[in-house]
Coordinates of C-alpha atoms in Angstrom, one line a residue:
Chain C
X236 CA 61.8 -84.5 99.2
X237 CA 64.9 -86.0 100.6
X238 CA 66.8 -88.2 98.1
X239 CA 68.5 -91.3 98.8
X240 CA 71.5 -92.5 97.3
X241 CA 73.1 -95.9 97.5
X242 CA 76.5 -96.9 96.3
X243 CA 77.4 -99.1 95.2
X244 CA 74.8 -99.9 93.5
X245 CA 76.1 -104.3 92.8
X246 CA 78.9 -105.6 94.2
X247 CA 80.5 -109.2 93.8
X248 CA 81.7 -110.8 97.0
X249 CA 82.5 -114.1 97.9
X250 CA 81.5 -116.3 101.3
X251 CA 83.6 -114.9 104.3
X252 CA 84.1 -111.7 102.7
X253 CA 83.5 -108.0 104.5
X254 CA 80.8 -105.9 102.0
X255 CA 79.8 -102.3 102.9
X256 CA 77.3 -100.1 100.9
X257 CA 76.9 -96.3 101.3
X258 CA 73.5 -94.6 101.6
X259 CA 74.0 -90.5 101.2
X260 CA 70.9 -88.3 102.2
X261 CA 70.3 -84.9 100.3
X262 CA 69.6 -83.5 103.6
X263 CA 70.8 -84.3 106.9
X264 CA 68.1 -86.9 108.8
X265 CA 70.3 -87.3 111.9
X266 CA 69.7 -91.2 112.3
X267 CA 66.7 -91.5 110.9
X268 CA 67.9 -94.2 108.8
X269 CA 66.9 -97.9 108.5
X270 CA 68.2 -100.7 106.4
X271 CA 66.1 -103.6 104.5
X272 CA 67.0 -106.8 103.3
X273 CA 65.2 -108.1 100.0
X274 CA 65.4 -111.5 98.7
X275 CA 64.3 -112.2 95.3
X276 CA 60.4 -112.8 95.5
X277 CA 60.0 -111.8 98.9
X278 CA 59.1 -109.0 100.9
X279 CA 62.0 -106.8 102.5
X280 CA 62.7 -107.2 105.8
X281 CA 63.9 -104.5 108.3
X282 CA 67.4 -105.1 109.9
X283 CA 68.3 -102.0 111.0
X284 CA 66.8 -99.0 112.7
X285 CA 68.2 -95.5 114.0
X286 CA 70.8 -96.1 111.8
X287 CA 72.8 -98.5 113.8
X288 CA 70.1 -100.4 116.2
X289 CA 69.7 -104.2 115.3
X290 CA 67.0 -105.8 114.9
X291 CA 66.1 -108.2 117.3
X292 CA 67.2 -111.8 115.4
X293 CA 69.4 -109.9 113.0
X294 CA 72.7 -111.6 112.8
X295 CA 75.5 -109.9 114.3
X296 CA 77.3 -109.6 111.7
X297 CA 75.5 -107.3 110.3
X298 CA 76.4 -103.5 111.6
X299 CA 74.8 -100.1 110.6
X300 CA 77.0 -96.6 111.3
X301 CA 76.8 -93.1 110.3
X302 CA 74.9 -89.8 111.1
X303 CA 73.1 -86.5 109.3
X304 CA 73.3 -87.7 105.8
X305 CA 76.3 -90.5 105.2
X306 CA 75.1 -94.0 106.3
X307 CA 76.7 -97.5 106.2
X308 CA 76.0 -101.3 106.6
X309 CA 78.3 -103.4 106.7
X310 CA 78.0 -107.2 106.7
X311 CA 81.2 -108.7 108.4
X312 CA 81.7 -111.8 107.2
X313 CA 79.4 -112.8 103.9
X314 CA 77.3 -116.2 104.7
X315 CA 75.1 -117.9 101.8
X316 CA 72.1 -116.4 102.9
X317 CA 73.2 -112.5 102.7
X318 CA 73.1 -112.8 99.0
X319 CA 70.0 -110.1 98.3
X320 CA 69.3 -106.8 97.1
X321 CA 70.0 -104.1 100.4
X322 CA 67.9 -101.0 101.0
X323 CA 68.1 -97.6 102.8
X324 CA 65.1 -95.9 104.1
X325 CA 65.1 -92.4 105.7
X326 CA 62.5 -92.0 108.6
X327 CA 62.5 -88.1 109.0
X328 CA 59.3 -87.5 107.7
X329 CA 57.1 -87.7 104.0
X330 CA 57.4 -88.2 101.8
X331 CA 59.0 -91.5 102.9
X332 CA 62.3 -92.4 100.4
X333 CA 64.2 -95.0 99.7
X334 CA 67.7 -95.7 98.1
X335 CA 68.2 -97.3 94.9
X336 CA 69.6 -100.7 96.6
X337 CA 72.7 -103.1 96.4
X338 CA 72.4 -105.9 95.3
X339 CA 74.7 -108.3 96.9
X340 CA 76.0 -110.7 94.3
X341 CA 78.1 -114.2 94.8
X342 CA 81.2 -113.7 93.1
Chain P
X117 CA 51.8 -111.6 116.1
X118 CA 50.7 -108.9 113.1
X119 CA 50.4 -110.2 109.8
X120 CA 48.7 -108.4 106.8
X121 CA 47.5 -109.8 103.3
X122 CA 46.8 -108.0 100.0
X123 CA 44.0 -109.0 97.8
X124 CA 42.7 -107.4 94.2
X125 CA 42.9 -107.6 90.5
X126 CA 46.0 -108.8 89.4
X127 CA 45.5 -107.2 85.6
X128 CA 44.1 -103.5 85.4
X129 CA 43.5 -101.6 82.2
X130 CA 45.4 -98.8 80.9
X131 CA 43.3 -95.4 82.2
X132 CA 41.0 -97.4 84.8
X133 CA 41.7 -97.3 88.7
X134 CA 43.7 -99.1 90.8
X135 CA 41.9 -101.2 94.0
X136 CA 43.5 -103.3 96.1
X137 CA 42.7 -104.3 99.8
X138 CA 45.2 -105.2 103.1
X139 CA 43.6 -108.0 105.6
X140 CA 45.0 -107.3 108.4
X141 CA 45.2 -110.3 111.3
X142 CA 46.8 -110.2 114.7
X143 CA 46.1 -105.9 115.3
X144 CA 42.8 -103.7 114.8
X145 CA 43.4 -101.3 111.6
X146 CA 42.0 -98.1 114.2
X147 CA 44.9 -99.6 117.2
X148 CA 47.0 -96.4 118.3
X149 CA 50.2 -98.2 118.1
X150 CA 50.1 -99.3 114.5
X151 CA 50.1 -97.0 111.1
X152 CA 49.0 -98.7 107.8
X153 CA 50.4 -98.2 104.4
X154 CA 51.0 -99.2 100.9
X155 CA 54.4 -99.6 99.0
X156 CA 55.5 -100.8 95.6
X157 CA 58.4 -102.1 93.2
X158 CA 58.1 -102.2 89.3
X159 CA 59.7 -105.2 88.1
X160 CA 63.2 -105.3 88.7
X161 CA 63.5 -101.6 90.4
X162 CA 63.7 -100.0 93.7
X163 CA 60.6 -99.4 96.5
X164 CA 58.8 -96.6 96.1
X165 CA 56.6 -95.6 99.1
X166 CA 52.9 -95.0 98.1
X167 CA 51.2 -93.8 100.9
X168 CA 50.2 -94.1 105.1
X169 CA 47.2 -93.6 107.0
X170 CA 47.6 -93.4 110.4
X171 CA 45.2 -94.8 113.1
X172 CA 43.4 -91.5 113.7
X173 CA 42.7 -91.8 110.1
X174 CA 45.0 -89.4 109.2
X175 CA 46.7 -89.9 105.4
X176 CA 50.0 -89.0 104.0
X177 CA 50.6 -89.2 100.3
X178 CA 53.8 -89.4 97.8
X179 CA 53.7 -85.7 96.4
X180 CA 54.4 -87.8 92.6
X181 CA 51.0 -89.8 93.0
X182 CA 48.8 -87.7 95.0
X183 CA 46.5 -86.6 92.9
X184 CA 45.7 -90.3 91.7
X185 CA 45.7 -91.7 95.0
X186 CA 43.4 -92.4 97.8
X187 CA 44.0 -94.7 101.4
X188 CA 41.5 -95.3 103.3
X189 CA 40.4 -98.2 106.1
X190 CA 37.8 -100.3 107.1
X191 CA 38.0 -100.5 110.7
X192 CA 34.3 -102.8 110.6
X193 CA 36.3 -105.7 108.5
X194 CA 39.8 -104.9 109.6
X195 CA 41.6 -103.4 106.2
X196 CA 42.5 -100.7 104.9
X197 CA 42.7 -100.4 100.9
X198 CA 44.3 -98.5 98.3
X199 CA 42.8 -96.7 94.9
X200 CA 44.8 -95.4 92.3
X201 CA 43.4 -93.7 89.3
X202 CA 43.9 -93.0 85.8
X203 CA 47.0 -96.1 85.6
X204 CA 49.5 -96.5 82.7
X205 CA 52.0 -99.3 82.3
X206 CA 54.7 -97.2 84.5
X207 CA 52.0 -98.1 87.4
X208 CA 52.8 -101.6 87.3
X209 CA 54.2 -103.5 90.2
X210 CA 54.6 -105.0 93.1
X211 CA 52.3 -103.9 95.5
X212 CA 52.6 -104.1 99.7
X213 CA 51.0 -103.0 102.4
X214 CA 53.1 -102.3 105.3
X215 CA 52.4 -101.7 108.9
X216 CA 55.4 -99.2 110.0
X217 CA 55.7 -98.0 113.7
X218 CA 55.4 -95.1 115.1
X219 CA 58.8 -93.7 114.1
X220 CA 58.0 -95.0 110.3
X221 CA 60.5 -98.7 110.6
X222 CA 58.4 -100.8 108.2
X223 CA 58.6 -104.2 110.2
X224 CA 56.0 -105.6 109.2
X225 CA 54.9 -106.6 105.1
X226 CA 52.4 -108.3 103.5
X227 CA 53.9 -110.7 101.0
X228 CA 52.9 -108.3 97.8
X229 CA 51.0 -108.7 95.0
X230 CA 51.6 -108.1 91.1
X231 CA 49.2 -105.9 89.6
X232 CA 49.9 -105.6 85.5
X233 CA 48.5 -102.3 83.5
X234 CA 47.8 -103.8 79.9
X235 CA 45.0 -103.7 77.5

């Protein structure tokens, strides 16, 4: 199985700030990466696909990089709402894995 | 526009099975652009995926649960369920179905559903 690592895995930010959380792969998955956003009670919700695509309605200030098996997001400029737990997902094949998330706390 | 809603027991006994059911609305469960699956989240922890079925009814399985776990749909009443055996506390949690694409992006969720193991 490929394993997912996150780091970090909170981090304390305040409104207007830049965050960026690390997601490692065990193996390389080329960009077979996506990112999920989770806010408490809810379902996640996919922002990011093939690594670095946005999904459509996805503020731009959120941004995905990386390749093979180091990954970012990085949310430019913190608003209110980005306060949530953050979630890697490689795509390569099953057994599907996840990272262990980030939660994204108001400092 | 695709939406899917879970439906089963909300308390399950230690040793008994697991059965839970996805409606799914807006998308037939045998469509070829649409896979079906299950995911879930203990309280307070990370997603673990479960299990897909694709629409030609073929199933992938978590290697950790496989042996306690079936998916299978209903293409007459549009779902596709879930049945895990043998359950113990650790199985408790969140549980969604998910409808990934066809390069495994979950975009679509149902909005999950707590299912306790206790006597």
């Amino acid at each position: 199985d490929i394993q997912m690592t996150q780091s970090p895995s909170s981090v304390s930010a305040s409104v207007g700030d830049r965050v960026t959380i690390t997601c490692r792969a065990s193996q390389g998955i080329a960009n077979w990466l996506a990112w999920y956003q989770q806010r408490p009670g809810k379902a996640p919700k996919l922002l990011i696909t093939a690594a670095s695509t946005l999904q459509s309605g996805v503020p731009s200030r959120f941004s995905g990089g990386g390749s093979g098996t180091e990954f970012t997001l990085t949310i430019s400029s913190l608003q209110p709402e980005d306060f949530a737990t953050y979630y890697c997902q490689q795509a390569k094949g099953f057994p599907q894995t996840f990272g262990g998330g980030t939660k994204v706390e108001i400092k | 526009q695709l939406q899917l809603q879970e439906s089963g027991p909300g308390l399950v006994k230690p040793s008994e099975t697991l059965s839970l059911t996805c409606t799914v609305s807006g998308a037939s469960v045998s469509n070829s652009h649409y896979f079906w699956g299950w995911i879930r989240q203990p309280p307070g922890k990370g997603l673990e995926w479960i299990a897909t079925i694709y629409y030609s009814g073929s199933t992938y399985y978590n290697p950790s649960l496989k042996s306690r776990v079936t998916i299978s749909r209903d293409t007459s009443k549009n779902q596709f369920s879930l049945k895990l055996t043998s359950v113990t506390v650790a199985d408790t949690a969140v549980y969604y179905c998910a409808s990934p694409d066809a390069s495994l992006w979950i975009d679509y969720w149902g909005q999950g559903t707590l299912v306790t193991v206790s006597s």
